[in-house]
XYZ file of C-alpha atoms in Angstrom:
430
model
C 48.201 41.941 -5.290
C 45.491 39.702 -3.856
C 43.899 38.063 -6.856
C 40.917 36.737 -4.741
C 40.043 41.051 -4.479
C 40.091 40.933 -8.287
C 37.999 37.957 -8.795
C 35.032 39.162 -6.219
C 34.353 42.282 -8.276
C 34.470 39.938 -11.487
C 31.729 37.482 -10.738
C 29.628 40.330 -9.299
C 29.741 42.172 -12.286
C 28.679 38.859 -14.165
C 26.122 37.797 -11.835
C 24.540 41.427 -12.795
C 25.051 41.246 -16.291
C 23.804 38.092 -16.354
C 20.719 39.110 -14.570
C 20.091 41.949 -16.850
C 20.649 39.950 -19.693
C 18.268 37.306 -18.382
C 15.760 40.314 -17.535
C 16.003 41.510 -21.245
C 15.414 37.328 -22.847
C 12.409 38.056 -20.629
C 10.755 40.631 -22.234
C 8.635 39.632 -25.118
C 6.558 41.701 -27.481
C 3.892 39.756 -30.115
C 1.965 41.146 -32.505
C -1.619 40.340 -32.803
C -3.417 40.824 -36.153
C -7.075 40.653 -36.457
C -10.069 42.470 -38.797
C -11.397 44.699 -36.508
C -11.014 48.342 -37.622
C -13.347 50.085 -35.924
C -12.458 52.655 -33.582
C -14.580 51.033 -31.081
C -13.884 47.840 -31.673
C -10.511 48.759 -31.482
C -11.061 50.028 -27.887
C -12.662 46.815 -26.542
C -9.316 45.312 -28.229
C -7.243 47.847 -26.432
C -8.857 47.126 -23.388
C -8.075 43.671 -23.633
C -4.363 43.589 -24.013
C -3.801 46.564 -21.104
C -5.727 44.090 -19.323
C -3.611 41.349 -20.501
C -0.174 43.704 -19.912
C -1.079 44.625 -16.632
C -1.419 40.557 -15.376
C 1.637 39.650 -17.648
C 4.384 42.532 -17.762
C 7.209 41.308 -19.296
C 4.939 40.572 -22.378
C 3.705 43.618 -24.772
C 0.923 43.016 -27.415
C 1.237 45.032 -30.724
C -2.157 45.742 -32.634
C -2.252 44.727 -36.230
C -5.186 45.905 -37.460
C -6.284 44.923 -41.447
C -9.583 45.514 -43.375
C -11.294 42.322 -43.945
C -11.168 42.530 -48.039
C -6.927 42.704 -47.489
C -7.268 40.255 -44.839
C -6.126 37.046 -46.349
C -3.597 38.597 -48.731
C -1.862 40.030 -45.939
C -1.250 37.267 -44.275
C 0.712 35.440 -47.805
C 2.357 38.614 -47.772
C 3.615 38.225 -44.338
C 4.048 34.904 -44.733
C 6.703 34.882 -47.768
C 8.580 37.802 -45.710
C 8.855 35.804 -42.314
C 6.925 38.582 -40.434
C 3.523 36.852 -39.804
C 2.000 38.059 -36.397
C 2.376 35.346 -33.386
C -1.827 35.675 -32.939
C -3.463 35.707 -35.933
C -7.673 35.883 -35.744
C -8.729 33.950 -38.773
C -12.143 32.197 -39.920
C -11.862 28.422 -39.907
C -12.261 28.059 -43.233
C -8.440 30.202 -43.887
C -7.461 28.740 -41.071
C -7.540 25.324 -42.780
C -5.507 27.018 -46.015
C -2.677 28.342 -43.355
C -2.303 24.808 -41.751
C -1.672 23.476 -45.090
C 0.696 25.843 -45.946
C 2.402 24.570 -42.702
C 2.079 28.344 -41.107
C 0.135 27.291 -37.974
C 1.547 25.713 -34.906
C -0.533 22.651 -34.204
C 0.870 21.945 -30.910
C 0.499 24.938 -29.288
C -2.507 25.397 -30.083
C -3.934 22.237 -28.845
C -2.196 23.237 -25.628
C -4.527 26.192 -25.372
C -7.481 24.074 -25.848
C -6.353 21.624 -23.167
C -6.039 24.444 -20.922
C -9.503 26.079 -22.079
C -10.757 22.986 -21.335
C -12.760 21.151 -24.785
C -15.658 20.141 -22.054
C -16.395 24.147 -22.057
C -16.944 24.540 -25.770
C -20.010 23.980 -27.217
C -21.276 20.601 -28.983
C -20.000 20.770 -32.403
C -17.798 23.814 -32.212
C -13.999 21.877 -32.269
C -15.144 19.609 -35.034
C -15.362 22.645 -37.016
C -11.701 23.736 -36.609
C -10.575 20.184 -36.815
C -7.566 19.883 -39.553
C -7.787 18.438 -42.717
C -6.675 14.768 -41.517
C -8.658 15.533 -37.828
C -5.532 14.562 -36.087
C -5.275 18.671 -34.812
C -6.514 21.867 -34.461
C -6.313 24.891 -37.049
C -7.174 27.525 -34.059
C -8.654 28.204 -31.091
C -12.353 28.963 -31.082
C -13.672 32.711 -30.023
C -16.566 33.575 -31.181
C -19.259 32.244 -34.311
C -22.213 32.534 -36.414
C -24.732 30.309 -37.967
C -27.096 30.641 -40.922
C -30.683 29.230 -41.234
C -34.729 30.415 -41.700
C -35.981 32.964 -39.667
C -39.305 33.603 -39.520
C -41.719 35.918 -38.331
C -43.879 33.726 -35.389
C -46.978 35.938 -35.694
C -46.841 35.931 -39.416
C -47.058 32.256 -39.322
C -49.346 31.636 -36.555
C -52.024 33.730 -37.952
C -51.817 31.817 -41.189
C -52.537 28.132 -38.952
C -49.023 27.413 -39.221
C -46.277 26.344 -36.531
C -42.522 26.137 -37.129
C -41.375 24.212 -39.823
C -40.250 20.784 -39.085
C -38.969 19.598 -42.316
C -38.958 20.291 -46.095
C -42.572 19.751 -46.932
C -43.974 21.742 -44.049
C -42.047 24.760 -45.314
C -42.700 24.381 -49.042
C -46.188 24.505 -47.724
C -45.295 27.564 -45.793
C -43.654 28.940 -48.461
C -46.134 28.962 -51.825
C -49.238 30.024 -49.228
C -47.510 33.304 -48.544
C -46.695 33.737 -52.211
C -48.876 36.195 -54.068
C -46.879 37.742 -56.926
C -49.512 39.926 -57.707
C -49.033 41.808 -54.589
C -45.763 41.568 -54.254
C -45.437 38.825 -51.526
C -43.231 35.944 -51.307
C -43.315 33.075 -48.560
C -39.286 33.097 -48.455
C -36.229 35.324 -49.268
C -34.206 32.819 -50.698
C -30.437 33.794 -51.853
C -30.252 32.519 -55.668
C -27.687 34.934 -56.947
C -24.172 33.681 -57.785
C -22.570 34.397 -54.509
C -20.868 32.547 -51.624
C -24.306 33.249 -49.765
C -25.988 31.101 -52.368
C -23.737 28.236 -51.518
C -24.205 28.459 -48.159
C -27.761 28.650 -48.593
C -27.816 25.761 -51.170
C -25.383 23.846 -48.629
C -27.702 23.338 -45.962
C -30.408 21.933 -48.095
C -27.713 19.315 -49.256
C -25.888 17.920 -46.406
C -29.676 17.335 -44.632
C -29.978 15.380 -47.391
C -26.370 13.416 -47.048
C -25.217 14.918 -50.087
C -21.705 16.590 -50.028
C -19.334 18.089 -52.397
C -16.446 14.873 -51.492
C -17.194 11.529 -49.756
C -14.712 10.172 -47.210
C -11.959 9.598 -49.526
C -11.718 12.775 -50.847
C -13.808 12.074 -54.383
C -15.846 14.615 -56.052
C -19.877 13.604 -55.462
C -21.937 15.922 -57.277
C -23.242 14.399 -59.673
C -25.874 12.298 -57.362
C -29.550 11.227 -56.870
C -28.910 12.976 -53.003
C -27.588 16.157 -54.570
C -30.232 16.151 -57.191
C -33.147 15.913 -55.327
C -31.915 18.458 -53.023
C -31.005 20.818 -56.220
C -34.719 19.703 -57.378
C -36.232 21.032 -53.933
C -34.104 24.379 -54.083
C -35.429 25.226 -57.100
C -39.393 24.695 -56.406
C -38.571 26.141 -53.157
C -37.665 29.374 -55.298
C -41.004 29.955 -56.865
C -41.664 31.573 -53.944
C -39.112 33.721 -53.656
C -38.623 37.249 -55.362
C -37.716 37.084 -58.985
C -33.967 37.869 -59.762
C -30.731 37.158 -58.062
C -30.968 37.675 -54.158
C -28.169 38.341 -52.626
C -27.689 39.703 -49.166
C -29.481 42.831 -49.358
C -32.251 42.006 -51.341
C -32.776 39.261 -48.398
C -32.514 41.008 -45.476
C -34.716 44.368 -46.773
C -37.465 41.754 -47.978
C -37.810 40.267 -44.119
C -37.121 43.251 -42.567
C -40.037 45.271 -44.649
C -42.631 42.443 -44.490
C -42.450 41.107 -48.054
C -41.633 37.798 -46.762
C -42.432 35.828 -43.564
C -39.615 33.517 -43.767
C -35.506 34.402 -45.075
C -32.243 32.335 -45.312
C -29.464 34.292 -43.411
C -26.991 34.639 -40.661
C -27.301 35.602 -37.016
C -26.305 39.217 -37.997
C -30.318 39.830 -38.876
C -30.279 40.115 -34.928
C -28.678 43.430 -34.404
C -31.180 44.760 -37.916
C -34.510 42.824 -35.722
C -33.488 44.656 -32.342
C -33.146 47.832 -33.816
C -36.249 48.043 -36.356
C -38.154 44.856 -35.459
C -39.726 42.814 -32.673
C -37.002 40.723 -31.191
C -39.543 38.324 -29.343
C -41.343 37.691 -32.893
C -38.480 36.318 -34.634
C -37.881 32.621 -34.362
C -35.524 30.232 -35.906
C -36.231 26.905 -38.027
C -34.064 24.239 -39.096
C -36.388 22.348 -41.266
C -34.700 18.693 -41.890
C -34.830 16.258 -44.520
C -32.630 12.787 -43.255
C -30.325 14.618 -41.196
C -30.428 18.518 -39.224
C -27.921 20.716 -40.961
C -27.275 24.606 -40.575
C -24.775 26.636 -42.163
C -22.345 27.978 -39.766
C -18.408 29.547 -39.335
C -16.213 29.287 -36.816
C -14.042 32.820 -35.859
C -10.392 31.322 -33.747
C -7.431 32.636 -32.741
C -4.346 30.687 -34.608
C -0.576 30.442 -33.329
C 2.249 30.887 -36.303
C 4.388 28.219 -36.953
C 8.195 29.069 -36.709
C 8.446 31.175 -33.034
C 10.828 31.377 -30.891
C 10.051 29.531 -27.313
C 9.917 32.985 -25.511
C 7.072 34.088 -28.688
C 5.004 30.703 -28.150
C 4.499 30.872 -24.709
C 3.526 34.640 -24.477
C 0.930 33.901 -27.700
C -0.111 30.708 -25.977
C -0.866 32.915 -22.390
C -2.258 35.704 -24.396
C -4.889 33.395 -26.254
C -5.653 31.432 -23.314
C -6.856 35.064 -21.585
C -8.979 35.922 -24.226
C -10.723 32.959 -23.909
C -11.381 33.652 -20.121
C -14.697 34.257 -18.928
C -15.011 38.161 -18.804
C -12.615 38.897 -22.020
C -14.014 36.311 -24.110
C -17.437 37.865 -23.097
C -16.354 41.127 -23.591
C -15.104 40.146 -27.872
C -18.293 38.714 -28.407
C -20.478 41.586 -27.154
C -18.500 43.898 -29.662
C -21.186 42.095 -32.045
C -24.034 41.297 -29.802
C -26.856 38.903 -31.310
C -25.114 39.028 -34.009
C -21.358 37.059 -32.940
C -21.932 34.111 -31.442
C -20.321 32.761 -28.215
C -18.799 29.433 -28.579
C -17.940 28.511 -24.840
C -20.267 27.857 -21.858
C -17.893 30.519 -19.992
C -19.329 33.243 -22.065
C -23.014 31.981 -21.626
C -22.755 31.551 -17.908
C -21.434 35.475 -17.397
C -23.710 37.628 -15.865
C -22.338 40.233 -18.175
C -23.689 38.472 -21.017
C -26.578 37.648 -19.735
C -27.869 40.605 -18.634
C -26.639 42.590 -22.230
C -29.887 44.712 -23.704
C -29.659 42.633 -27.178
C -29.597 39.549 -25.615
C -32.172 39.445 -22.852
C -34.099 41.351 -25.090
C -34.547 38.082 -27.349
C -35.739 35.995 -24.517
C -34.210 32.462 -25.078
C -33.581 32.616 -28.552
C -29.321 33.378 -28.128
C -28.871 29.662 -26.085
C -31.126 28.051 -28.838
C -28.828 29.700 -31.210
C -25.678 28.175 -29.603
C -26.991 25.103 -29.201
C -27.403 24.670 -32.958
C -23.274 24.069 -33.507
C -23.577 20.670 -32.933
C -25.843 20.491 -36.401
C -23.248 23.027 -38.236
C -22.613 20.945 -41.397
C -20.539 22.389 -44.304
C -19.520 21.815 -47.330
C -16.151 19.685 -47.790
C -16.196 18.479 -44.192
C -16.662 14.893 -43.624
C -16.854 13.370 -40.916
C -13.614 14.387 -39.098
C -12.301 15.415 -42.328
C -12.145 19.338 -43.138
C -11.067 18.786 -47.339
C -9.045 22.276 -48.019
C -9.747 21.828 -51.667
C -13.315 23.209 -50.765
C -11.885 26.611 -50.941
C -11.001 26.229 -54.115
C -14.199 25.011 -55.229
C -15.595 28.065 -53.428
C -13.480 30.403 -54.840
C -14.687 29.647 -58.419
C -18.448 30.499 -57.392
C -19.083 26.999 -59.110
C -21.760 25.768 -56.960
C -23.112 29.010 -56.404
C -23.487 29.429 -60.372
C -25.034 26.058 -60.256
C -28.216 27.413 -57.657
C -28.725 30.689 -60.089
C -28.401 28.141 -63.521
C -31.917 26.622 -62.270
C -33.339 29.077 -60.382
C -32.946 32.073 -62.316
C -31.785 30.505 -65.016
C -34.598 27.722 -65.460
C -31.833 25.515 -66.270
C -31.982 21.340 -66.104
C -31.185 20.126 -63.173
C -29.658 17.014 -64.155
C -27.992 18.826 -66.948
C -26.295 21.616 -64.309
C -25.110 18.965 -62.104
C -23.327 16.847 -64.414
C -21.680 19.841 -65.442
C -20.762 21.399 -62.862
C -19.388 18.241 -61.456
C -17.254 17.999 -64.685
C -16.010 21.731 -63.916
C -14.590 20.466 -60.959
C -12.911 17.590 -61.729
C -10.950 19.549 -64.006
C -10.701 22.057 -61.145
C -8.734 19.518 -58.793
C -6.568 18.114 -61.675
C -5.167 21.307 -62.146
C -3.583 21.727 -58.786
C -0.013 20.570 -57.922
């Protein structure tokens, strides 16, 4: 028998299975969880990956769709199984939690942003999602809001008043709009004990260099910088409405004309296009030593862990999103309200020429042009201190703004208190 006949048919038939079997290693699917659960929010999504399936086919992308309230305990859950999702949407501040729990995959994701390009993002917007040492990334940066004072620009004009500069001009602003009597305040200020509070509070602080830790990591509450900006938040309040505001109580108050002026996010933009005047609303960063607005960063992380074949398809499926026309198309699933946080998403005609947006003139580019004065809480310098979430968490600071507003409490006496409360806090974890 010729064995050279019986070899030929041998290699073939490895050569093929070997080709198959290189075919299937090939074939990836990834999962990709995010907080969007409505339907049509869920269609954009869909859109998105068949998009992203029909330019990469050997890779498949599996919604995982979780309400926002479950959000962050699904992912521990996930986590302590194995079975996180290779894309995982995430707000910077979890973001910073997962890279300390070493669930994030620091390398790839700086890849991404190489490959984005950092020159394309705007001012301010990767220092946000900077790791806790600022040697990394926690994620890659899709979309964002800020919080500050909006105000009504023919409210205040009538009244011989321009935009507010700085703290005294809108304390002014403030107490000559406030007439009790009639139910009018100059400013819907959040004083309840909430996150929004804290935010609120925050901004007032870090304009006036005062932050929850210094550089090395100590606690600094209990300061002249944090007490006269405690001080100022609480005269400030007199002219808000009595009680604890919280979200609602804010926006209803600016949207019905009690107030001229309100603390809140860029998601009073959708409420202002649909039941206000969109070219009367303005926005005001009033600054004491430094200009400092509330903001939050929305990315797209990497797990830790993958195999090769799962980082690269994650890594191409990321860096798609964040192309021109898709990343456009994520952020206009909030319009106004979801910020863009790329120049390739400002420059697209499809963004430009969106109803909310052109309907508020030039007010949208102002808007993303304030990241590079997004200051928060716990972030110093380079420095993003994960213990903040703790701090957070406990609704300690937030307790502190409602002690002396609502409260009428001390000031000096709430700060050394609450900066006692969380010393404690930090000595109790491992």
């Amino acid at each position: 028998m010729n064995k050279k006949l019986l070899i030929a048919p041998v290699l073939l038939c490895s050569l093929v299975l070997g080709a198959c079997e290189s075919e299937k290693q090939e074939n990836v699917t990834i999962e990709f969880m995010h907080s969007s659960v409505e339907q049509e929010r869920q269609a954009v999504i869909s859109k998105l990956i068949t998009r992203f399936e029909q330019a990469n086919p050997t890779i498949k992308v599996k919604q995982v769709p979780v309400e926002e309230d479950a959000y962050n305990t699904k992912v521990i859950t996930l986590a302590r199984t194995g079975k996180l999702p290779e894309v995982i949407e995430v707000s910077h501040d979890y973001a910073k939690v997962m890279d300390k729990e070493l669930l994030i995959d620091r390398k790839a994701i700086s890849e991404v942003i190489d490959q984005v390009k950092p020159e394309n993002f705007y001012d301010g917007v990767l220092r946000i999602v900077r790791t806790e040492d600022g040697s990394g990334y926690t994620g890659i940066p899709v979309s964002g809001w800020i919080q500050g004072i909006w105000y009504h620009k023919k409210a205040l004009e009538q009244a011989g008043f321009s935009e507010p500069q700085n703290w005294q001009q809108l304390m002014a602003i403030a107490a000559k709009f406030t007439q009790p009597a009639k139910k009018k305040y100059g400013i819907a200020l959040p004083t309840a004990e909430s996150v929004m509070t804290e935010q609120a509070f925050s901004q007032f602080a870090l304009s006036n260099s005062a932050n929850i830790f210094d550089a090395d990591g100590k606690i600094t509450v209990d300061t002249n910088q944090m007490r006269q900006a405690l001080d100022y938040y609480k005269q400030l309040a007199h002219n808000t409405m009595p009680g604890s505001n919280d979200v609602m109580e804010i926006k209803d108050a600016f949207m019905n004309g009690t107030v001229p002026m309100a603390i809140y996010s860029t998601y009073i933009l959708p409420a202002v296009y649909t039941d206000g005047d969109p070219q009367d609303l303005g926005f005001a960063v009033p600054t004491e030593k430094t200009p400092a607005v509330y903001g939050t960063i929305t990315s797209l992380t990497i797990s830790a862990g993958l195999e090769s074949n799962n980082v690269e398809a994650a890594k191409k499926f990321v860096e798609f999103i964040e192309q021109s026309d898709n990343a456009t198309d994520w952020v206009l699933m909030s319009p106004g309200a979801a910020l863009p946080v790329t120049k390739l998403v400002t420059s697209n005609t499809t963004y430009i020429n969106n109803p909310v947006i052109k309907a508020f003139g030039t007010l949208p580019n102002d808007l993303v042009n304030e990241f590079k004065n997004v200051q928060v809480f716990g972030s110093v310098g380079e420095k993003n201190f994960i213990r903040m979430g703790d701090i957070t968490g406990s609704a300690v600071i937030g307790e502190m703004v409602n002690n002396v507003t609502v409260g009428k409490k001390n000031v000096d006496t709430t700060l050394t208190q609450a900066q006692l409360r969380i010393e404690a806090m930090m000595q109790q974890r491992p």
